[in-house]
PDB file of N, CA and C in Angstrom:
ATOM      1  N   UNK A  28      68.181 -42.627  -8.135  1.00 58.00           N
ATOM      2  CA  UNK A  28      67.063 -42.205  -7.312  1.00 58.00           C
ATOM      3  C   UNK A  28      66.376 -41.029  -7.980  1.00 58.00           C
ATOM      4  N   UNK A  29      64.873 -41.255  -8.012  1.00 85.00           N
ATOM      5  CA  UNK A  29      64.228 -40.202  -8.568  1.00 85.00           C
ATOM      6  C   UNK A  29      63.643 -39.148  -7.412  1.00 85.00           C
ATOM      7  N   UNK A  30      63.875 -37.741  -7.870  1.00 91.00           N
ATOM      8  CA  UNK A  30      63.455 -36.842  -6.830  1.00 91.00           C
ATOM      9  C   UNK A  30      62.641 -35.625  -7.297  1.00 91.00           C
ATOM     10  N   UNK A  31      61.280 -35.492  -6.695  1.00 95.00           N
ATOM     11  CA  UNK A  31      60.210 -34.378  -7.590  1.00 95.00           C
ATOM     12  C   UNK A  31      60.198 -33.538  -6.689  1.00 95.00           C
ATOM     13  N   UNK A  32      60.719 -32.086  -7.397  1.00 95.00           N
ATOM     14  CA  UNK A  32      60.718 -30.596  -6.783  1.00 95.00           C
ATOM     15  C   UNK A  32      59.117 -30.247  -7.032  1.00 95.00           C
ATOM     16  N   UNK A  33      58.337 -29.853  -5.944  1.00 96.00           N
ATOM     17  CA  UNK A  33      57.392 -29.002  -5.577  1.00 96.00           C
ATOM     18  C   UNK A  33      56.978 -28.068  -5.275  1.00 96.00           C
ATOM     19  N   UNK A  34      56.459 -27.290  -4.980  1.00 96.00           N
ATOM     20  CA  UNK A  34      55.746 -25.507  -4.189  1.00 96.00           C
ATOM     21  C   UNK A  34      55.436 -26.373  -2.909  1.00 96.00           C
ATOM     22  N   UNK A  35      56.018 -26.168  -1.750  1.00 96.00           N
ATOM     23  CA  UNK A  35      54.883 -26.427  -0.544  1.00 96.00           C
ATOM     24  C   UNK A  35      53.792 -25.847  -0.459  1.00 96.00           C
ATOM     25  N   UNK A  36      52.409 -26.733  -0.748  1.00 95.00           N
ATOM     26  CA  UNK A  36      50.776 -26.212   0.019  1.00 95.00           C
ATOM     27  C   UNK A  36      50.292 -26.878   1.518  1.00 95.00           C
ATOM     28  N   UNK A  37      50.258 -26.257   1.603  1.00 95.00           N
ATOM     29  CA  UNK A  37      49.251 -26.326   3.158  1.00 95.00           C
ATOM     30  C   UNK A  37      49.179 -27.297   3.798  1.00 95.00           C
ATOM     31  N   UNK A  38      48.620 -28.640   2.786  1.00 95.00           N
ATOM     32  CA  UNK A  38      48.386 -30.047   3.168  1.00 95.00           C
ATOM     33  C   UNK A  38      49.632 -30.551   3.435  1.00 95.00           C
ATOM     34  N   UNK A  39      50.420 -30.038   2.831  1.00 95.00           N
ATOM     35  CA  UNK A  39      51.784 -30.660   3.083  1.00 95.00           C
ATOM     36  C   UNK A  39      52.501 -30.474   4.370  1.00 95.00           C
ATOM     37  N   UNK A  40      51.879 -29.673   5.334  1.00 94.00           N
ATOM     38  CA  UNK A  40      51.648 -29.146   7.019  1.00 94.00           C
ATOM     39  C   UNK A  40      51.356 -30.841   7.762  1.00 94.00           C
ATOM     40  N   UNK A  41      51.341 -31.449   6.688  1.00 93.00           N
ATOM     41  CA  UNK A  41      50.058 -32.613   7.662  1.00 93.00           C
ATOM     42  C   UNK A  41      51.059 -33.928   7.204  1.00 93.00           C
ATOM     43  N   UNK A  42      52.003 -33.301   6.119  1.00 92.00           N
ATOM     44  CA  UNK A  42      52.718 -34.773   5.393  1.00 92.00           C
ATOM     45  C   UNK A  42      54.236 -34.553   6.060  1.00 92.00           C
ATOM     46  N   UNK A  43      54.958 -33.827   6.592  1.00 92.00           N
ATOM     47  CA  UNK A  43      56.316 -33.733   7.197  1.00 92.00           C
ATOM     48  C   UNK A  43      56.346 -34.224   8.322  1.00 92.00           C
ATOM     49  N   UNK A  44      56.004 -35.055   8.855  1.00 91.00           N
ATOM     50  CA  UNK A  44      56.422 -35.617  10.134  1.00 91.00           C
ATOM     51  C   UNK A  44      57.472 -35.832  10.327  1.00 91.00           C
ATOM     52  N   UNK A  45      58.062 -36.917   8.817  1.00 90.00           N
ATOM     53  CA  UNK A  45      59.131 -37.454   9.359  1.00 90.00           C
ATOM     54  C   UNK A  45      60.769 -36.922   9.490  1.00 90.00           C
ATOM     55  N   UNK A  46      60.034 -35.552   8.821  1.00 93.00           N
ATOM     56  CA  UNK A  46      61.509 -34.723   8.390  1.00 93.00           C
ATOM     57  C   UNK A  46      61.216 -33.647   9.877  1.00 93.00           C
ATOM     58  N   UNK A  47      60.315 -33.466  10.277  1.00 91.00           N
ATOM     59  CA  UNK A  47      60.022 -31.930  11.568  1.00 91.00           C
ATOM     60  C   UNK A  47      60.103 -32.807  12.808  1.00 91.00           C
ATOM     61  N   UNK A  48      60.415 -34.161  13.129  1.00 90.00           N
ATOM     62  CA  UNK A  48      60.611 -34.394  14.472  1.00 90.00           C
ATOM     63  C   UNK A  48      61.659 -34.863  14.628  1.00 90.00           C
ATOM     64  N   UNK A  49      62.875 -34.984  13.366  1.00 87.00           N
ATOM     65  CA  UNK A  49      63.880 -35.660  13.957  1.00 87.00           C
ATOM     66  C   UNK A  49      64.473 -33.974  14.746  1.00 87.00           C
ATOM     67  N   UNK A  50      65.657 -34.606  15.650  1.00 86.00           N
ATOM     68  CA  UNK A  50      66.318 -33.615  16.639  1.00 86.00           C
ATOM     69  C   UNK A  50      66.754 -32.469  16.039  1.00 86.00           C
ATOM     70  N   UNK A  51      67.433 -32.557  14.857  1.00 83.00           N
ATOM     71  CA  UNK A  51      67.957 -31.672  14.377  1.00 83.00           C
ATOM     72  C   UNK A  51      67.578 -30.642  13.348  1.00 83.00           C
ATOM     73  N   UNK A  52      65.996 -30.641  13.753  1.00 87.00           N
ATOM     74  CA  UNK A  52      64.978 -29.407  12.628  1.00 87.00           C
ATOM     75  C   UNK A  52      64.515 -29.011  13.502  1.00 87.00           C
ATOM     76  N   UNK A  53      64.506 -27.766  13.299  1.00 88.00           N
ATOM     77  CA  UNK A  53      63.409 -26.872  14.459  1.00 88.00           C
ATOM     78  C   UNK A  53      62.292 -27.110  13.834  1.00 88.00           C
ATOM     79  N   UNK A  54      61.512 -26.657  14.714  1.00 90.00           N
ATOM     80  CA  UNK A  54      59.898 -26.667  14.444  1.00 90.00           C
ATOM     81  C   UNK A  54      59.257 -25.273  14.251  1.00 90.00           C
ATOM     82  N   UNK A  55      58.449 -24.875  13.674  1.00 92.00           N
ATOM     83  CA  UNK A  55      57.645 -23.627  14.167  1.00 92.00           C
ATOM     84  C   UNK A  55      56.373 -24.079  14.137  1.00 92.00           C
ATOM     85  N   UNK A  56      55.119 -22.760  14.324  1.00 93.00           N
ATOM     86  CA  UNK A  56      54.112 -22.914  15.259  1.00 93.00           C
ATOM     87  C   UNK A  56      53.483 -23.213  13.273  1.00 93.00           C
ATOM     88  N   UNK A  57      52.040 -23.620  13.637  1.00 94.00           N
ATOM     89  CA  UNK A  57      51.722 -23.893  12.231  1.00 94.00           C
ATOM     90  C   UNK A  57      51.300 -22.401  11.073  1.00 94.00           C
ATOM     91  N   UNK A  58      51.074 -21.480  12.366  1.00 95.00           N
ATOM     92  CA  UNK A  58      50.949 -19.899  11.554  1.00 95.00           C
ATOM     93  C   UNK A  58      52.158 -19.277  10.829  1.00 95.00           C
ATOM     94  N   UNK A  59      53.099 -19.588  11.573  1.00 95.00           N
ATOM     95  CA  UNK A  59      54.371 -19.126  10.891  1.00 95.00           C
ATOM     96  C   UNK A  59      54.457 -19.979   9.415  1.00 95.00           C
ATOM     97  N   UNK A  60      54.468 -21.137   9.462  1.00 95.00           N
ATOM     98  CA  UNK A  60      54.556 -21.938   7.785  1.00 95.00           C
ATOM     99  C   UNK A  60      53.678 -21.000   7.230  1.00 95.00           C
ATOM    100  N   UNK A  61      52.411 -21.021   7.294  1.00 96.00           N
ATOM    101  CA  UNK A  61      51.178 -20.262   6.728  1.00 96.00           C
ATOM    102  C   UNK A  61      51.371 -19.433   6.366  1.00 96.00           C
ATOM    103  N   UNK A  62      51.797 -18.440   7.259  1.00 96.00           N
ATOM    104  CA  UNK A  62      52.088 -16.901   6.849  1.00 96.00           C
ATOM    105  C   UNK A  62      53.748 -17.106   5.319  1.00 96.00           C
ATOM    106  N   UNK A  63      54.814 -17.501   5.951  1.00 95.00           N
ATOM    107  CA  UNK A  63      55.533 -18.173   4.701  1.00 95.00           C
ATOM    108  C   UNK A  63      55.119 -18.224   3.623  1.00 95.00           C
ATOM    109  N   UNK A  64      54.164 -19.453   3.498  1.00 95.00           N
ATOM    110  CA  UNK A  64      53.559 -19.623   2.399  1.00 95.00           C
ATOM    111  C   UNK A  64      52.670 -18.802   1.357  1.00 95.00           C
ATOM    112  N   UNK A  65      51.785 -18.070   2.493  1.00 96.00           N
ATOM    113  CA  UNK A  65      51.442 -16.779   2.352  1.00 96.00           C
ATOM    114  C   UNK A  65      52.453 -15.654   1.444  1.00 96.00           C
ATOM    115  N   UNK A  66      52.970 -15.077   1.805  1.00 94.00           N
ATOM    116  CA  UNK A  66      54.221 -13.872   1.100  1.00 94.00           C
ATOM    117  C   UNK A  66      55.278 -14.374   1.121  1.00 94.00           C
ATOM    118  N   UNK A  67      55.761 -15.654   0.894  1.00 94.00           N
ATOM    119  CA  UNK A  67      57.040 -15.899  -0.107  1.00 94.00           C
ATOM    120  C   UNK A  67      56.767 -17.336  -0.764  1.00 94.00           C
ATOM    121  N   UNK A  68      55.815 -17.478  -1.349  1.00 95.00           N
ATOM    122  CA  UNK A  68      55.415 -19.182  -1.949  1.00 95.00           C
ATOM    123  C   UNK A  68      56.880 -19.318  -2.798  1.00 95.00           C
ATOM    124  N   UNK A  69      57.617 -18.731  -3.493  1.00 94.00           N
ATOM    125  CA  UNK A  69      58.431 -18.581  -4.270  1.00 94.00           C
ATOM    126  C   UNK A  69      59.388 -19.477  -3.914  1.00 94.00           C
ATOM    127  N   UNK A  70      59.535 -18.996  -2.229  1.00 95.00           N
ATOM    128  CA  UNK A  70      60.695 -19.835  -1.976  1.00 95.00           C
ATOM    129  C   UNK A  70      60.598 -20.794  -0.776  1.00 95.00           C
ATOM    130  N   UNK A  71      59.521 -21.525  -0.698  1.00 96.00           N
ATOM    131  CA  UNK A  71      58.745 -22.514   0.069  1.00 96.00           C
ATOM    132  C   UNK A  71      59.208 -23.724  -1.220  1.00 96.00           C
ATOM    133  N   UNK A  72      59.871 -24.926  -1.267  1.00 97.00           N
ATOM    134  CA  UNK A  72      59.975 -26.007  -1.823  1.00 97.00           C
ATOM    135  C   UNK A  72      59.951 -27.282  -1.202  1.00 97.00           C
ATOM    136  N   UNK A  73      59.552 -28.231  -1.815  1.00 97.00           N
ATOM    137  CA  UNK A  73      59.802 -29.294  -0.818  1.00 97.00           C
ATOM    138  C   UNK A  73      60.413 -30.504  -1.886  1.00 97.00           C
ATOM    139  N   UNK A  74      60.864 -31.521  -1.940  1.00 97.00           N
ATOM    140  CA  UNK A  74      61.174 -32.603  -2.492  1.00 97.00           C
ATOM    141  C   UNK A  74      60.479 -33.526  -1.855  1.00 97.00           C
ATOM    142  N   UNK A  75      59.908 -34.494  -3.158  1.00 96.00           N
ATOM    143  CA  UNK A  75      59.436 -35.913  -2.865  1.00 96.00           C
ATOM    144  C   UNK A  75      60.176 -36.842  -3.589  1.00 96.00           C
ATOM    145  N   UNK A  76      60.167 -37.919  -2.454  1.00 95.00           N
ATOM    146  CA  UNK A  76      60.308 -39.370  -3.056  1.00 95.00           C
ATOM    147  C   UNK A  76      59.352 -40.338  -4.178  1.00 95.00           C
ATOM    148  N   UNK A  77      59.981 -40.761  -5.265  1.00 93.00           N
ATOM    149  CA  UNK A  77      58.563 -41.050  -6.161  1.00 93.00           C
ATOM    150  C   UNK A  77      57.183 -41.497  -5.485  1.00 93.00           C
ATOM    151  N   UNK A  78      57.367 -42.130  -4.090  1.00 91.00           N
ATOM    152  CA  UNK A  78      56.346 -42.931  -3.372  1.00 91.00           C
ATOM    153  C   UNK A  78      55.704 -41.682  -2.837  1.00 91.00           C
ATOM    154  N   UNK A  79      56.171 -41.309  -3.151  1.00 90.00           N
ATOM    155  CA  UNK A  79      55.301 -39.375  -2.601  1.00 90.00           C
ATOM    156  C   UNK A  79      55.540 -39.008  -1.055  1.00 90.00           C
ATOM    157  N   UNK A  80      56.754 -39.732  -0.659  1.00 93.00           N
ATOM    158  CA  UNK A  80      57.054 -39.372   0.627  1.00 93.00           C
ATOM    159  C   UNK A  80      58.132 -38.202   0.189  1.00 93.00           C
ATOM    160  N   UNK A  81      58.013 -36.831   1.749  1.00 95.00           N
ATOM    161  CA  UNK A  81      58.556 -36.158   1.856  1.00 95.00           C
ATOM    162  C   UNK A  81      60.008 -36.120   2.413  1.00 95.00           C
ATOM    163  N   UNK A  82      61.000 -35.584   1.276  1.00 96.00           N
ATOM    164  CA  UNK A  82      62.145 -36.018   1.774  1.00 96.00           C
ATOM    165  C   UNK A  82      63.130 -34.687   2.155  1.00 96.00           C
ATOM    166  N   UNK A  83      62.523 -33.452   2.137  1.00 97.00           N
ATOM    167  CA  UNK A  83      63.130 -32.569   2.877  1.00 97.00           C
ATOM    168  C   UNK A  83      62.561 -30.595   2.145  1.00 97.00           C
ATOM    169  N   UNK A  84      62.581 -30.258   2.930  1.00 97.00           N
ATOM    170  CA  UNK A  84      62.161 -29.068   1.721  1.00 97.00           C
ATOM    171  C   UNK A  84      63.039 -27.592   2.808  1.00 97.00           C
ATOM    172  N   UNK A  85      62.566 -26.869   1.909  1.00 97.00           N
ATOM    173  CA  UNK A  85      63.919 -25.933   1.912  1.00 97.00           C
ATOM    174  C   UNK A  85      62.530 -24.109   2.428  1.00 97.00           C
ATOM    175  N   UNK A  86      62.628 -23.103   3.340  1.00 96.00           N
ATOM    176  CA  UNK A  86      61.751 -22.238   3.231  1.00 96.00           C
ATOM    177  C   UNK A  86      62.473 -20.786   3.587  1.00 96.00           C
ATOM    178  N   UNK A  87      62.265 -19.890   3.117  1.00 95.00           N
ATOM    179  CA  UNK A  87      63.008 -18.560   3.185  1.00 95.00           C
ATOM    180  C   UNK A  87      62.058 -17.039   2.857  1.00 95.00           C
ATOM    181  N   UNK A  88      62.574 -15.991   2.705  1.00 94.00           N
ATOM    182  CA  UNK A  88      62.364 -15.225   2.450  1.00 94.00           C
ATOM    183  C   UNK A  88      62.499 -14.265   1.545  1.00 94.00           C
ATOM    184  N   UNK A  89      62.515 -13.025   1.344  1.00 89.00           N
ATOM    185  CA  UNK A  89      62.826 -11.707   0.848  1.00 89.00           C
ATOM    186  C   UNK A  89      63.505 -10.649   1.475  1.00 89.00           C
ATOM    187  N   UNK A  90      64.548 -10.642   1.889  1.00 89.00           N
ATOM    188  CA  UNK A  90      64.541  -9.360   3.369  1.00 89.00           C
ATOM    189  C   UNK A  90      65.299  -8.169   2.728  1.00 89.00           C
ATOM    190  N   UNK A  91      64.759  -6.865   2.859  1.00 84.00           N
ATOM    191  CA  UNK A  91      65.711  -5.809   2.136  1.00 84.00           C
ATOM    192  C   UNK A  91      64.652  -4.654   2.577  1.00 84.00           C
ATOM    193  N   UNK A  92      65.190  -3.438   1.560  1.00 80.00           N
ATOM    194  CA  UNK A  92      64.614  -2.426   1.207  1.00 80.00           C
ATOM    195  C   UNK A  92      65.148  -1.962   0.103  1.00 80.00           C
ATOM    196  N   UNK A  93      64.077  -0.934  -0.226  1.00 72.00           N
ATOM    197  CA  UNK A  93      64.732  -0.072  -1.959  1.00 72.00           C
ATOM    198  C   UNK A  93      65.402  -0.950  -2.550  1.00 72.00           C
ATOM    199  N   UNK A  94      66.495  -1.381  -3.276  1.00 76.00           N
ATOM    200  CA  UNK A  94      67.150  -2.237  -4.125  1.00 76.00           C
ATOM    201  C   UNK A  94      68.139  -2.902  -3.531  1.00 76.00           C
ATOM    202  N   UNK A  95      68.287  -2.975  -2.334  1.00 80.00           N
ATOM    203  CA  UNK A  95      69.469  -3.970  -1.625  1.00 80.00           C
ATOM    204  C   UNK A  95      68.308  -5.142  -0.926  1.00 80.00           C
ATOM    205  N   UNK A  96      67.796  -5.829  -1.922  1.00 81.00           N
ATOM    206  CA  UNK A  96      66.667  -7.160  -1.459  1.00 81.00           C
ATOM    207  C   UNK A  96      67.804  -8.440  -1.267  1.00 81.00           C
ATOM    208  N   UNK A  97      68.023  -9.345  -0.680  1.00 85.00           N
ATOM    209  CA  UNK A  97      68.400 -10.646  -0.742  1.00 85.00           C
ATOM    210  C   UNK A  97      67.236 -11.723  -0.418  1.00 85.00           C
ATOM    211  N   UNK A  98      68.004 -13.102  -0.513  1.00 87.00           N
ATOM    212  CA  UNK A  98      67.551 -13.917   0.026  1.00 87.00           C
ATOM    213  C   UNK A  98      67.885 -14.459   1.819  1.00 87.00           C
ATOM    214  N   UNK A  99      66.479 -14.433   2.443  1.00 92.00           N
ATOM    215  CA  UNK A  99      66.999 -15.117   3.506  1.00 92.00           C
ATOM    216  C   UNK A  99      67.273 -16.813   4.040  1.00 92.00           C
ATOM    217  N   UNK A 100      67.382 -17.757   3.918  1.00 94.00           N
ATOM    218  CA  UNK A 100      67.238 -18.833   4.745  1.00 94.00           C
ATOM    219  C   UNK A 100      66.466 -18.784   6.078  1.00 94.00           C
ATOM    220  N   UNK A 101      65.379 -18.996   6.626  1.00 95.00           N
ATOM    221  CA  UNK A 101      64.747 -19.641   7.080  1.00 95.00           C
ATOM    222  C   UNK A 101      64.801 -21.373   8.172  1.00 95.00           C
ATOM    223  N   UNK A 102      64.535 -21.887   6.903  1.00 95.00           N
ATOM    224  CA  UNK A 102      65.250 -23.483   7.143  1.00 95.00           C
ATOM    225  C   UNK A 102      65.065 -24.342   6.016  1.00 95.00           C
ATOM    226  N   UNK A 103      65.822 -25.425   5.921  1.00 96.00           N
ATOM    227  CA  UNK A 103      66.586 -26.390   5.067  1.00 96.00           C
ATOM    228  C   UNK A 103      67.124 -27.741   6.137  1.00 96.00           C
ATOM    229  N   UNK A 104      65.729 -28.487   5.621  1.00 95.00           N
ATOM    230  CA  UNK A 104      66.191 -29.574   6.131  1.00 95.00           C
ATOM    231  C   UNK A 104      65.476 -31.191   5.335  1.00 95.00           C
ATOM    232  N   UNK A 105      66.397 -32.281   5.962  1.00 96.00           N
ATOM    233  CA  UNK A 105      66.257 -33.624   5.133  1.00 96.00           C
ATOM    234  C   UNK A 105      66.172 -34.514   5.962  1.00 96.00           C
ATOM    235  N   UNK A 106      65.080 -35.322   5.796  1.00 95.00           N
ATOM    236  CA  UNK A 106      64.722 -36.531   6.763  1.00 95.00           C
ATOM    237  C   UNK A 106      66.214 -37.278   6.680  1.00 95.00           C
ATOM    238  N   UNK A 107      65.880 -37.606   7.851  1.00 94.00           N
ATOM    239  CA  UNK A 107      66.930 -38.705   8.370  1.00 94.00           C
ATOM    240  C   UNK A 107      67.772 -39.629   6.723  1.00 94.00           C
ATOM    241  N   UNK A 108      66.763 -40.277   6.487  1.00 93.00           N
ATOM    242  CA  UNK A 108      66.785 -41.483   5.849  1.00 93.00           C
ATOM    243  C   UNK A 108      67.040 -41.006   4.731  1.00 93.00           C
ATOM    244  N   UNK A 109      67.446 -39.655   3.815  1.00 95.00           N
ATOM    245  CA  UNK A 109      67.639 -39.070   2.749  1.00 95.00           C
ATOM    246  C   UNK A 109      68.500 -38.186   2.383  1.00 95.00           C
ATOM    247  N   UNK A 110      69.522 -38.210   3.575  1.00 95.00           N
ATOM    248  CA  UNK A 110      70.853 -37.068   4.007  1.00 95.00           C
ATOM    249  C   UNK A 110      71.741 -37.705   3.223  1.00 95.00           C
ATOM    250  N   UNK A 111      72.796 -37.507   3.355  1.00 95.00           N
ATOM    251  CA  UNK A 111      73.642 -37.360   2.125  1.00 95.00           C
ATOM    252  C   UNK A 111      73.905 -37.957   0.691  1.00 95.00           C
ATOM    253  N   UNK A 112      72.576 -37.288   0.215  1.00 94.00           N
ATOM    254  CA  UNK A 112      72.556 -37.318  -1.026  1.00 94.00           C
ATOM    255  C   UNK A 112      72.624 -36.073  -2.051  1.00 94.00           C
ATOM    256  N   UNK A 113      72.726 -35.092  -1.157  1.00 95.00           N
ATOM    257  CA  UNK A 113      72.814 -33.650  -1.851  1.00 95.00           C
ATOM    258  C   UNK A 113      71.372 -32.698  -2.244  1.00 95.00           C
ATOM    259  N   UNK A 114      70.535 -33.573  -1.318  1.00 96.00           N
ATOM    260  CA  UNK A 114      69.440 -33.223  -1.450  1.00 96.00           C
ATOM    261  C   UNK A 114      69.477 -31.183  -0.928  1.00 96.00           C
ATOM    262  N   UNK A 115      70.067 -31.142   0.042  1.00 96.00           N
ATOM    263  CA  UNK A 115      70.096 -30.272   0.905  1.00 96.00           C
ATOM    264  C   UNK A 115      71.001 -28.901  -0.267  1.00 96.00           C
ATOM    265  N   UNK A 116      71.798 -29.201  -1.007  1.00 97.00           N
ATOM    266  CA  UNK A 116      72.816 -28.707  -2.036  1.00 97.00           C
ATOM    267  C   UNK A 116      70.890 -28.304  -3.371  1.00 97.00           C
ATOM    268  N   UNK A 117      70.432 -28.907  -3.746  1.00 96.00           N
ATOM    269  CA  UNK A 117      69.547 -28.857  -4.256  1.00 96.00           C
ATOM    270  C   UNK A 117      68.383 -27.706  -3.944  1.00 96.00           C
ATOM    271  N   UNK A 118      68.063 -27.969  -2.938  1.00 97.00           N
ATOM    272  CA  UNK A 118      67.042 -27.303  -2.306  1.00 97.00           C
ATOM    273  C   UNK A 118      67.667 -25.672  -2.042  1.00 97.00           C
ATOM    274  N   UNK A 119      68.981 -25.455  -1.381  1.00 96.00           N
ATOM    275  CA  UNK A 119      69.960 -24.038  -1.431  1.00 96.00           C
ATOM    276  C   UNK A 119      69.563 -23.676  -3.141  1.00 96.00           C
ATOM    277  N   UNK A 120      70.209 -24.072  -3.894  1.00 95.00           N
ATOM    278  CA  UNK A 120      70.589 -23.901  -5.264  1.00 95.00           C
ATOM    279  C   UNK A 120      68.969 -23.512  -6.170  1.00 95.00           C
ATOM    280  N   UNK A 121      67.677 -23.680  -5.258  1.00 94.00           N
ATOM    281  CA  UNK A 121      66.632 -23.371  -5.575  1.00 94.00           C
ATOM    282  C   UNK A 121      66.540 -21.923  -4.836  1.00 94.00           C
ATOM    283  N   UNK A 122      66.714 -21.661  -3.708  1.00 93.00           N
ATOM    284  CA  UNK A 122      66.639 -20.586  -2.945  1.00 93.00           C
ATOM    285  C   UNK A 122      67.430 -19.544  -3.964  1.00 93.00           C
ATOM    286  N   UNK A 123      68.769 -20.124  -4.345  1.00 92.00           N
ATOM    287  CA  UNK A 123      69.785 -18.820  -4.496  1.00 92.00           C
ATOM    288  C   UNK A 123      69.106 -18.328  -6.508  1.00 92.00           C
ATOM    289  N   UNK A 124      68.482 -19.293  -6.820  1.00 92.00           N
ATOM    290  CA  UNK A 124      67.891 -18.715  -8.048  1.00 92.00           C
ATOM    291  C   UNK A 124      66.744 -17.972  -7.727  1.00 92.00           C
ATOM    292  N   UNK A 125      66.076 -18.356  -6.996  1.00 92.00           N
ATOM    293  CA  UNK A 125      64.655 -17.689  -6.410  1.00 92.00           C
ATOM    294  C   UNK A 125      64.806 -15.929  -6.059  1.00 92.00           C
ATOM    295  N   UNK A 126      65.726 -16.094  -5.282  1.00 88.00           N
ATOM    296  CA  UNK A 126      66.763 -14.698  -4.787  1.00 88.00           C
ATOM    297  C   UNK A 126      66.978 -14.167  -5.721  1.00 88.00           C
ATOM    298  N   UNK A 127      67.479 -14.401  -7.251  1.00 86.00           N
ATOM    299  CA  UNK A 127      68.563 -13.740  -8.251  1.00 86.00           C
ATOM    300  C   UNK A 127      67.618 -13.710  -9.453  1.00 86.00           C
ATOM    301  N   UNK A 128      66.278 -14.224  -9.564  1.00 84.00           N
ATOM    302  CA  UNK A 128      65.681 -14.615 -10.792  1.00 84.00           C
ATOM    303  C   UNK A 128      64.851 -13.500 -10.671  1.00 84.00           C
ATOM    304  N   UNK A 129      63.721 -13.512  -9.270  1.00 79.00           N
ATOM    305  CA  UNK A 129      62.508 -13.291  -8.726  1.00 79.00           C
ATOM    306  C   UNK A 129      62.719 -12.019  -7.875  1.00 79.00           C
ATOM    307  N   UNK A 130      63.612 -11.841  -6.850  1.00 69.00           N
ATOM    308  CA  UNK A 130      64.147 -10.554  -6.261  1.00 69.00           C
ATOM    309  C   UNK A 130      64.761 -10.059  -6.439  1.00 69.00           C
ATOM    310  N   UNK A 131      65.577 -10.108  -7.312  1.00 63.00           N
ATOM    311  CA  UNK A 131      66.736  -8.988  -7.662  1.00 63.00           C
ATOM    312  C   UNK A 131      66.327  -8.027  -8.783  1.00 63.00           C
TER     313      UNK A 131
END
C-alpha cells in the first residue's frame, strides 16, 4: 500500500469527512483547525491514499517557555477503513521529529 505524507491546507477542512465523523474523533469548531494551521503548520500532517483519499492525519503543537518547549498532541486519528496499518505509529513518529528537529 502506497501512502503520501502532506502539510494540511485549508481545503483539506472540506476533504476529512470520512475520518471526523466516525465516533471515535473528536471534532473541533473550523477556527480552531485554522488557527492550528495558522502557528503550528509544522505539525499539522495528513496522509493520503494514492486515490487522494484522506486516510488520517495527525495535529499538535508547541507548548513551553524559555527552553523547556515540547511537543503537544492535539489529535491523531485514522479513518475507519485504514486502522491497523500503523498509519497512526507514522503520523506520532512525524510529531516526535517535528518536536526534536524544529522546537528543541
Amino acid at each position: 500500500r502506497m501512502t503520501t505524507a502532506r502539510p494540511f491546507r485549508c481545503a483539506d477542512l472540506f476533504k476529512f469527512n470520512n475520518i471526523n465523523l466516525d465516533v471515535l474523533t473528536e471534532t473541533y469548531s473550523m477556527s480552531f483547525y485554522l488557527e492550528y494551521m495558522a502557528k503550528w503548520p509544522d505539525y499539522f500532517l495528513k496522509l493520503e491514499a494514492p486515490h487522494g483519499q484522506m486516510m488520517g492525519y495527525v495535529m499538535g503543537k508547541a507548548e513551553g517557555h524559555a527552553e523547556l518547549w515540547h511537543g503537544h498532541v492535539t489529535a491523531v486519528t485514522v479513518a475507519p477503513e485504514y486502522r491497523r496499518l500503523g498509519l497512526a505509529r507514522t503520523l506520532m513518529n512525524h510529531l516526535e521529529r517535528v518536536s526534536e528537529d524544529i522546537y528543541d
